Amino acid sequence: MVLIYTENRKIYSNSQQDLIKDKMKGSTKSGSGPSEGLRDYVLAALSKIGLSVSSVEVRGEHEVRVFARTEHKAVDNSVFVEARKQKRRVGRHEIEKLKEWMDDENSDSGVFISLSGFTDEAYEYASERGIRAFTPEDLDGFGSERHVSPEHHIYAKVFEEAVDLVGATNYFNARRRKSLFGLGGYVEDIDFVEGRYAPVGVFELKRKADPRQHPTPNTTVGGENTFFINLTSCEIYYLYLGVAGRGARLKASNVLRRMMDLSEPAVRIIGDIVGGKELLFEDMDVDQKLLMQEDPHMMAYVENLGLVWRRDDGRGYLSNIDLPPFNDTRYNLYDHLAVKESVESRCPADEIVYPPSGLLQLLKDFMKSDGEFHGVIYMPYYYCRFVGSNGAYRYETLDNIRFKNG
C-alpha cells in the first residue's frame, strides 16, 4: 500500500524530535504505525537541513520518498529525498535508484537518509554524484533553529547592502498572504527575517574569434568578460534591464546546473546553439557531425532537459535558453553593483555546494573559452519565514544589493 501526503513542512522542537525517535524504536503507545514514525522522523530531519517539503510518499513500512525544495533561495531548486529503515546498511544500488529517480525528473539534487548507515561504496558513489547521505548521527549535528547565529563572520569582499532589517521586514510584511478577496485580512504572519550571504564565484573568461572563412550565426566571437556564479545553487547572474534601461534587477539562470552531467562535446554543442539561437545541420562542422553520428541519442536527452528543441522542419535545433551573448556587459556585476571590502557581520553564509574548479571547466566548455577563477564575493540577501494560520510555513527572499547608479 502506498500513501501519498501533500503538505507544508513543520518545524519540530527537540522534544518532538525525541518523541519521533522513540516512535522509530517502537517505544511509544500511540496509534501511529512504523511507516508514520519514519515519515515524521524524515520531515523533522529535512527541516533541520533546510528543506521545505512539497509532498511525501510512504512506500510500505520501511521506505519514504519526499519531493522537497531548498527553503532559503529565491529560485526553485528541487530536491529528491529517499529514506530507509532497514537492518542492513544502504548499498550503492539503492543510491543508484535514487539517482535514476532524479534523472527521470531532471533534478541534480538528492538526499538519502538511512537509519542503519551506508556502505563505503555507497558513500563514495553518493559523493561523486552530489547526493547528500545522512545517518541519524549526522542529523544530530544540525541545530533545530538555523536562523540563530551569534557568531561574527568576516567577509573579505561583499556586494554593498541597500536595505536594512527594518526595510526588509516592511517589504515582507506587505508580502503576507491575504484571505480570499482580502475580506478577512491576512492569513499569515512573519515568523522571522534573517540576513544571509550567498557565496558567488568570480570567473574571468577569454576567447579567440572563430577563424572560419564563412561565418555563421554560431561563429565564435572573440573577447573577454567576467561572470558571477552562485556557488550554492549553480546559477549564473546577469542584469535585467527594464524598458528604456529603467528598473534594473538581478536575474539568474540555472543552465549550468542542468548541464552538469553532460559530456564536454554535448556542452559545447549547447553553447553553439544558445550563442547563435539555433544550429542547422548544414552549418555543423566536422566534429559536431561526428558527435551526432557517434551518439545519436544525445540530442534527445538534451531536449528532455529543456535546453533546446528541434526545429519543426527538422533542419536543426533552436535554443530554449535566454541568455545574453558572451560579450554582453550585463554579466559583469562589478560594473553595476557597489562593493565593500572586509566586512564583519553576524549574518551567516550559505554553504559552497559546487566547487569553483568544476564550474570553471563547465563554463569554459559552454562558452568555448579559456578562463580563470578569481575568488569569491558574498552577496547579501534577506530570508523570511512566514507562518500561516494553519501552522504551515512559507519562505521568500529579497536580494539586498545596491546599484551604482542608485
Short mmCIF file of C-alpha atoms in Angstrom, two decimals:
data_model
loop_
_atom_site.label_atom_id
_atom_site.label_comp_id
_atom_site.label_asym_id
_atom_site.label_seq_id
_atom_site.Cartn_x
_atom_site.Cartn_y
_atom_site.Cartn_z
CA MET A 1 0.00 0.00 0.00
CA VAL A 2 1.31 3.45 -0.95
CA LEU A 3 0.13 6.54 0.94
CA ILE A 4 0.52 10.00 -0.60
CA TYR A 5 0.70 13.13 1.58
CA THR A 6 0.86 16.69 0.25
CA GLU A 7 1.59 19.21 2.96
CA ASN A 8 3.69 22.11 4.12
CA ARG A 9 6.68 21.30 6.29
CA LYS A 10 6.53 21.81 10.04
CA ILE A 11 9.46 22.62 12.33
CA TYR A 12 9.80 20.18 15.22
CA SER A 13 11.18 21.10 18.63
CA ASN A 14 13.88 18.98 20.26
CA SER A 15 11.30 17.30 22.50
CA GLN A 16 9.19 16.44 19.46
CA GLN A 17 12.24 15.00 17.71
CA ASP A 18 12.94 12.80 20.75
CA LEU A 19 9.34 11.58 20.60
CA ILE A 20 9.75 10.74 16.93
CA LYS A 21 12.95 8.80 17.65
CA ASP A 22 11.03 6.85 20.30
CA LYS A 23 8.38 6.10 17.71
CA MET A 24 11.02 4.69 15.43
CA LYS A 25 12.13 2.34 18.21
CA GLY A 26 8.53 1.32 18.90
CA SER A 27 8.58 2.62 22.48
CA THR A 28 5.51 4.88 22.22
CA LYS A 29 1.96 3.62 22.56
CA SER A 30 0.31 5.99 20.13
CA GLY A 31 -1.79 4.78 17.24
CA SER A 32 0.84 5.62 14.65
CA GLY A 33 2.42 2.66 12.87
CA PRO A 34 6.08 2.34 11.87
CA SER A 35 5.51 3.96 8.48
CA GLU A 36 4.12 7.09 10.16
CA GLY A 37 7.08 7.10 12.56
CA LEU A 38 9.57 7.02 9.69
CA ARG A 39 7.60 9.69 7.86
CA ASP A 40 7.60 12.04 10.87
CA TYR A 41 11.28 11.43 11.51
CA VAL A 42 12.13 12.31 7.90
CA LEU A 43 10.05 15.50 7.98
CA ALA A 44 11.82 16.59 11.15
CA ALA A 45 15.21 15.72 9.67
CA LEU A 46 14.57 17.69 6.48
CA SER A 47 13.57 20.76 8.47
CA LYS A 48 16.96 20.61 10.20
CA ILE A 49 18.93 20.56 6.94
CA GLY A 50 16.94 23.41 5.39
CA LEU A 51 14.49 21.67 3.06
CA SER A 52 10.83 22.56 2.58
CA VAL A 53 8.60 19.56 1.84
CA SER A 54 6.16 19.63 -1.08
CA SER A 55 4.91 16.02 -0.98
CA VAL A 56 5.55 12.76 0.86
CA GLU A 57 5.11 9.21 -0.45
CA VAL A 58 5.09 6.39 2.14
CA ARG A 59 6.13 3.18 0.37
CA GLY A 60 5.37 0.50 2.95
CA GLU A 61 6.78 0.36 6.48
CA HIS A 62 10.45 0.93 5.74
CA GLU A 63 10.70 3.46 2.89
CA VAL A 64 9.65 7.09 2.43
CA ARG A 65 10.14 9.30 -0.62
CA VAL A 66 9.92 13.08 -0.43
CA PHE A 67 9.82 15.81 -3.05
CA ALA A 68 11.30 18.92 -1.43
CA ARG A 69 12.78 22.33 -2.22
CA THR A 70 15.60 24.36 -0.77
CA GLU A 71 13.99 26.82 1.61
CA HIS A 72 16.47 29.71 1.53
CA LYS A 73 16.82 30.52 -2.17
CA ALA A 74 14.64 32.77 -4.29
CA VAL A 75 14.71 30.34 -7.21
CA ASP A 76 13.22 26.88 -7.24
CA ASN A 77 15.69 24.10 -6.57
CA SER A 78 14.01 20.69 -6.50
CA VAL A 79 15.45 18.05 -4.15
CA PHE A 80 14.52 14.37 -4.20
CA VAL A 81 14.78 12.52 -0.89
CA GLU A 82 14.85 8.79 -0.18
CA ALA A 83 14.70 7.48 3.41
CA ARG A 84 15.16 3.86 4.51
CA LYS A 85 14.68 1.99 7.78
CA GLN A 86 16.24 -1.48 7.48
CA LYS A 87 18.59 -3.78 9.38
CA ARG A 88 21.45 -3.72 6.86
CA ARG A 89 23.39 -0.71 5.65
CA VAL A 90 22.29 1.00 2.44
CA GLY A 91 24.35 -0.11 -0.56
CA ARG A 92 25.33 1.50 -3.82
CA HIS A 93 22.43 0.02 -5.81
CA GLU A 94 19.93 1.82 -3.57
CA ILE A 95 21.71 5.14 -4.17
CA GLU A 96 21.60 4.35 -7.90
CA LYS A 97 17.81 4.02 -7.72
CA LEU A 98 17.58 7.50 -6.20
CA LYS A 99 19.84 8.83 -8.98
CA GLU A 100 17.54 7.24 -11.59
CA TRP A 101 14.55 8.97 -9.97
CA MET A 102 16.43 12.29 -10.04
CA ASP A 103 17.37 11.79 -13.71
CA ASP A 104 13.77 10.97 -14.65
CA GLU A 105 12.66 14.29 -13.14
CA ASN A 106 15.63 16.31 -14.50
CA SER A 107 16.87 17.10 -10.99
CA ASP A 108 20.50 17.31 -9.88
CA SER A 109 19.87 17.48 -6.10
CA GLY A 110 19.30 14.43 -3.93
CA VAL A 111 19.33 13.38 -0.26
CA PHE A 112 19.43 9.83 1.13
CA ILE A 113 18.63 9.22 4.82
CA SER A 114 19.49 5.79 6.23
CA LEU A 115 18.78 4.81 9.83
CA SER A 116 21.28 1.94 9.56
CA GLY A 117 24.15 3.71 7.78
CA PHE A 118 25.82 3.26 4.39
CA THR A 119 28.47 1.00 2.90
CA ASP A 120 31.75 2.67 1.90
CA GLU A 121 30.90 2.09 -1.77
CA ALA A 122 27.52 3.78 -1.30
CA TYR A 123 29.12 6.79 0.39
CA GLU A 124 31.65 7.13 -2.44
CA TYR A 125 29.01 6.80 -5.17
CA ALA A 126 26.74 9.36 -3.50
CA SER A 127 29.60 11.82 -3.03
CA GLU A 128 30.66 11.58 -6.68
CA ARG A 129 27.13 12.41 -7.84
CA GLY A 130 26.37 15.21 -5.42
CA ILE A 131 23.88 13.20 -3.34
CA ARG A 132 23.96 14.07 0.37
CA ALA A 133 23.95 10.93 2.56
CA PHE A 134 22.79 11.25 6.19
CA THR A 135 22.61 8.93 9.19
CA PRO A 136 20.85 9.84 12.47
CA GLU A 137 24.26 10.75 13.91
CA ASP A 138 24.87 13.17 11.03
CA LEU A 139 21.49 14.81 11.54
CA ASP A 140 22.07 15.27 15.26
CA GLY A 141 24.84 17.72 14.31
CA PHE A 142 22.36 20.19 12.85
CA GLY A 143 20.77 22.82 15.10
CA SER A 144 17.00 22.96 15.34
CA GLU A 145 16.95 26.75 14.77
CA ARG A 146 19.18 27.55 11.82
CA HIS A 147 18.44 31.28 11.86
CA VAL A 148 20.13 31.88 15.24
CA SER A 149 23.78 32.73 14.62
CA PRO A 150 25.55 34.58 17.45
CA GLU A 151 28.98 34.28 15.81
CA HIS A 152 30.71 37.09 13.96
CA HIS A 153 31.88 36.43 10.41
CA ILE A 154 34.46 38.39 8.43
CA TYR A 155 33.95 38.50 4.66
CA ALA A 156 36.85 39.70 2.50
CA LYS A 157 34.60 41.19 -0.18
CA VAL A 158 30.82 41.67 -0.38
CA PHE A 159 28.31 43.48 -2.53
CA GLU A 160 27.06 46.54 -0.70
CA GLU A 161 23.69 46.36 1.05
CA ALA A 162 20.80 48.61 0.05
CA VAL A 163 18.15 47.72 2.65
CA ASP A 164 18.36 47.43 6.44
CA LEU A 165 16.46 44.89 8.54
CA VAL A 166 13.57 47.29 9.17
CA GLY A 167 13.15 47.94 5.46
CA ALA A 168 13.30 44.22 4.67
CA THR A 169 10.72 43.45 7.35
CA ASN A 170 8.39 46.10 5.92
CA TYR A 171 8.83 44.55 2.46
CA PHE A 172 7.97 41.05 3.69
CA ASN A 173 5.10 42.39 5.79
CA ALA A 174 3.49 43.69 2.60
CA ARG A 175 4.03 40.25 1.01
CA ARG A 176 1.91 38.38 3.55
CA ARG A 177 -0.90 36.40 2.00
CA LYS A 178 -4.46 37.59 2.49
CA SER A 179 -7.69 35.66 2.76
CA LEU A 180 -9.91 35.19 -0.27
CA PHE A 181 -10.70 38.62 -1.77
CA GLY A 182 -8.85 40.14 1.21
CA LEU A 183 -12.06 40.32 3.24
CA GLY A 184 -10.65 38.52 6.26
CA GLY A 185 -7.32 40.32 6.37
CA TYR A 186 -4.00 38.48 6.43
CA VAL A 187 -3.87 34.71 6.87
CA GLU A 188 -0.17 34.52 7.75
CA ASP A 189 2.38 36.36 9.89
CA ILE A 190 6.14 36.82 9.74
CA ASP A 191 7.91 34.22 11.88
CA PHE A 192 11.40 35.71 11.40
CA VAL A 193 13.53 37.70 8.96
CA GLU A 194 17.23 36.87 8.69
CA GLY A 195 20.14 38.41 6.79
CA ARG A 196 22.37 35.92 4.93
CA TYR A 197 25.20 35.89 2.40
CA ALA A 198 25.35 33.83 -0.79
CA PRO A 199 28.88 32.80 -1.95
CA VAL A 200 29.40 33.94 -5.55
CA GLY A 201 32.35 32.75 -7.64
CA VAL A 202 34.05 35.24 -9.97
CA PHE A 203 35.27 33.80 -13.29
CA GLU A 204 37.18 35.69 -15.98
CA LEU A 205 36.92 34.19 -19.46
CA LYS A 206 38.74 34.98 -22.70
CA ARG A 207 38.19 33.50 -26.13
CA LYS A 208 39.54 33.89 -29.62
CA ALA A 209 37.46 34.66 -32.67
CA ASP A 210 36.43 31.73 -34.88
CA PRO A 211 38.95 31.51 -37.77
CA ARG A 212 36.48 30.02 -40.29
CA GLN A 213 36.29 31.80 -43.65
CA HIS A 214 32.49 31.82 -43.86
CA PRO A 215 30.96 32.88 -40.52
CA THR A 216 27.58 31.50 -39.47
CA PRO A 217 25.25 32.66 -36.69
CA ASN A 218 27.14 30.20 -34.46
CA THR A 219 30.60 31.58 -35.23
CA THR A 220 32.53 32.20 -32.00
CA VAL A 221 33.08 35.90 -31.33
CA GLY A 222 36.33 36.82 -29.57
CA GLY A 223 36.60 38.92 -26.44
CA GLU A 224 36.66 38.65 -22.66
CA ASN A 225 34.16 39.02 -19.84
CA THR A 226 33.64 38.43 -16.12
CA PHE A 227 30.96 36.00 -14.96
CA PHE A 228 29.42 35.56 -11.50
CA ILE A 229 28.05 32.17 -10.40
CA ASN A 230 26.25 31.33 -7.16
CA LEU A 231 28.29 28.51 -5.60
CA THR A 232 25.30 27.21 -3.62
CA SER A 233 22.72 26.97 -6.40
CA CYS A 234 24.98 26.92 -9.51
CA GLU A 235 23.21 29.86 -11.14
CA ILE A 236 24.84 32.38 -13.43
CA TYR A 237 23.89 36.01 -12.76
CA TYR A 238 23.24 38.80 -15.22
CA LEU A 239 21.49 42.15 -15.15
CA TYR A 240 17.96 42.56 -16.45
CA LEU A 241 17.15 46.00 -17.81
CA GLY A 242 13.58 47.22 -17.94
CA VAL A 243 12.00 49.50 -20.52
CA ALA A 244 14.44 52.26 -21.54
CA GLY A 245 17.01 50.81 -19.13
CA ARG A 246 14.88 51.52 -16.07
CA GLY A 247 14.03 49.13 -13.28
CA ALA A 248 17.28 47.16 -13.44
CA ARG A 249 17.29 43.99 -11.37
CA LEU A 250 19.33 40.84 -10.97
CA LYS A 251 18.39 37.66 -12.82
CA ALA A 252 19.80 34.15 -12.52
CA SER A 253 19.86 31.18 -14.91
CA ASN A 254 20.29 27.54 -13.85
CA VAL A 255 21.54 26.44 -17.29
CA LEU A 256 24.92 25.29 -15.91
CA ARG A 257 23.28 23.12 -13.26
CA ARG A 258 21.10 21.47 -15.89
CA MET A 259 24.18 20.60 -17.98
CA MET A 260 26.15 19.20 -15.04
CA ASP A 261 26.02 15.54 -16.14
CA LEU A 262 26.52 16.10 -19.87
CA SER A 263 29.72 15.28 -21.76
CA GLU A 264 32.10 18.06 -22.83
CA PRO A 265 31.14 17.76 -26.55
CA ALA A 266 27.44 17.95 -25.67
CA VAL A 267 28.00 21.07 -23.54
CA ARG A 268 29.93 22.71 -26.38
CA ILE A 269 27.14 22.00 -28.88
CA ILE A 270 24.59 23.50 -26.48
CA GLY A 271 26.86 26.55 -26.25
CA ASP A 272 26.81 26.82 -30.04
CA ILE A 273 23.02 26.62 -30.15
CA VAL A 274 22.49 29.11 -27.31
CA GLY A 275 25.09 31.52 -28.71
CA GLY A 276 23.57 31.56 -32.19
CA LYS A 277 19.95 30.90 -31.09
CA GLU A 278 19.90 27.92 -33.46
CA LEU A 279 22.14 25.33 -35.13
CA LEU A 280 21.32 23.95 -38.58
CA PHE A 281 22.65 20.58 -39.71
CA GLU A 282 24.05 22.23 -42.85
CA ASP A 283 26.15 24.60 -40.70
CA MET A 284 27.64 21.91 -38.46
CA ASP A 285 31.39 21.42 -38.55
CA VAL A 286 33.08 18.02 -38.86
CA ASP A 287 33.38 17.47 -35.10
CA GLN A 288 29.71 18.27 -34.49
CA LYS A 289 28.52 15.92 -37.23
CA LEU A 290 30.81 13.16 -35.96
CA LEU A 291 29.44 13.54 -32.43
CA MET A 292 25.87 13.29 -33.72
CA GLN A 293 26.76 10.04 -35.51
CA GLU A 294 28.57 8.51 -32.53
CA ASP A 295 25.84 9.40 -30.01
CA PRO A 296 22.52 9.68 -31.87
CA HIS A 297 20.52 9.78 -28.61
CA MET A 298 22.46 12.68 -27.10
CA MET A 299 20.29 15.47 -28.50
CA ALA A 300 17.10 13.70 -27.44
CA TYR A 301 18.43 13.74 -23.86
CA VAL A 302 19.36 17.42 -24.21
CA GLU A 303 15.82 18.13 -25.45
CA ASN A 304 14.39 16.33 -22.40
CA LEU A 305 16.43 18.66 -20.19
CA GLY A 306 14.58 21.58 -21.78
CA LEU A 307 17.78 23.16 -23.12
CA VAL A 308 16.94 23.00 -26.85
CA TRP A 309 14.18 21.85 -29.13
CA ARG A 310 14.17 20.51 -32.68
CA ARG A 311 13.01 22.79 -35.48
CA ASP A 312 9.60 21.99 -36.95
CA ASP A 313 11.19 21.47 -40.37
CA GLY A 314 13.77 19.06 -38.91
CA ARG A 315 16.73 21.09 -40.21
CA GLY A 316 18.36 21.61 -36.82
CA TYR A 317 17.85 22.81 -33.25
CA LEU A 318 16.63 26.01 -31.57
CA SER A 319 17.80 27.34 -28.22
CA ASN A 320 15.40 27.20 -25.28
CA ILE A 321 17.77 29.23 -23.08
CA ASP A 322 17.51 33.01 -22.85
CA LEU A 323 20.99 34.34 -22.02
CA PRO A 324 22.85 37.48 -23.10
CA PRO A 325 25.71 36.93 -25.60
CA PHE A 326 29.26 36.28 -24.36
CA ASN A 327 30.47 39.89 -24.60
CA ASP A 328 27.37 41.46 -23.00
CA THR A 329 28.30 43.87 -20.20
CA ARG A 330 25.31 42.73 -18.12
CA TYR A 331 27.31 39.71 -16.93
CA ASN A 332 29.97 41.78 -15.15
CA LEU A 333 28.31 42.71 -11.87
CA TYR A 334 31.36 44.77 -10.84
CA ASP A 335 30.27 47.31 -13.47
CA HIS A 336 26.81 47.69 -11.95
CA LEU A 337 26.87 46.87 -8.21
CA ALA A 338 28.65 48.62 -5.34
CA VAL A 339 31.28 46.57 -3.48
CA LYS A 340 32.72 46.72 0.06
CA GLU A 341 35.95 45.21 1.40
CA SER A 342 36.49 43.30 4.68
CA VAL A 343 33.02 43.27 6.24
CA GLU A 344 32.30 41.92 9.74
CA SER A 345 28.76 40.63 10.19
CA ARG A 346 26.62 38.33 12.31
CA CYS A 347 24.86 37.15 9.15
CA PRO A 348 25.91 33.61 8.13
CA ALA A 349 26.90 32.49 4.65
CA ASP A 350 25.32 29.70 2.64
CA GLU A 351 27.32 26.53 2.08
CA ILE A 352 29.52 26.24 -1.04
CA VAL A 353 27.95 23.23 -2.77
CA TYR A 354 29.54 23.47 -6.23
CA PRO A 355 33.39 23.63 -6.26
CA PRO A 356 34.74 26.53 -8.37
CA SER A 357 37.18 24.25 -10.21
CA GLY A 358 34.39 22.12 -11.67
CA LEU A 359 32.27 25.15 -12.52
CA LEU A 360 35.21 26.78 -14.29
CA GLN A 361 35.64 23.81 -16.62
CA LEU A 362 31.91 23.63 -17.32
CA LEU A 363 31.77 27.37 -18.02
CA LYS A 364 34.79 27.16 -20.34
CA ASP A 365 33.19 24.32 -22.32
CA PHE A 366 29.85 26.13 -22.56
CA MET A 367 31.39 29.46 -23.60
CA LYS A 368 34.16 27.85 -25.73
CA SER A 369 36.82 29.90 -23.99
CA ASP A 370 39.82 29.89 -21.66
CA GLY A 371 39.50 31.31 -18.18
CA GLU A 372 40.46 31.56 -14.53
CA PHE A 373 38.72 31.56 -11.18
CA HIS A 374 39.22 34.90 -9.38
CA GLY A 375 37.87 34.23 -5.90
CA VAL A 376 34.59 34.59 -4.03
CA ILE A 377 32.47 37.65 -3.32
CA TYR A 378 29.46 37.41 -1.00
CA MET A 379 26.01 38.63 -1.99
CA PRO A 380 23.73 39.76 0.87
CA TYR A 381 20.06 38.88 0.92
CA TYR A 382 17.20 38.62 3.39
CA TYR A 383 15.43 35.38 4.12
CA CYS A 384 11.90 35.39 5.57
CA ARG A 385 9.81 32.62 7.04
CA PHE A 386 6.04 33.17 7.11
CA VAL A 387 3.70 31.13 9.29
CA GLY A 388 0.08 30.65 8.27
CA SER A 389 -2.99 30.41 10.46
CA ASN A 390 -2.83 26.62 9.97
CA GLY A 391 0.78 26.48 11.22
CA ALA A 392 2.30 25.91 7.77
CA TYR A 393 5.50 27.70 6.76
CA ARG A 394 6.32 29.60 3.56
CA TYR A 395 9.62 31.19 2.53
CA GLU A 396 10.71 34.18 0.45
CA THR A 397 13.99 36.01 -0.13
CA LEU A 398 14.94 39.56 -1.04
CA ASP A 399 18.19 40.46 -2.82
CA ASN A 400 19.95 43.12 -0.77
CA ILE A 401 22.25 44.79 -3.32
CA ARG A 402 22.91 48.43 -4.20
CA PHE A 403 23.29 49.56 -7.80
CA LYS A 404 26.00 52.12 -8.55
CA ASN A 405 23.54 54.33 -10.39
CA GLY A 406 21.20 54.34 -7.41
#
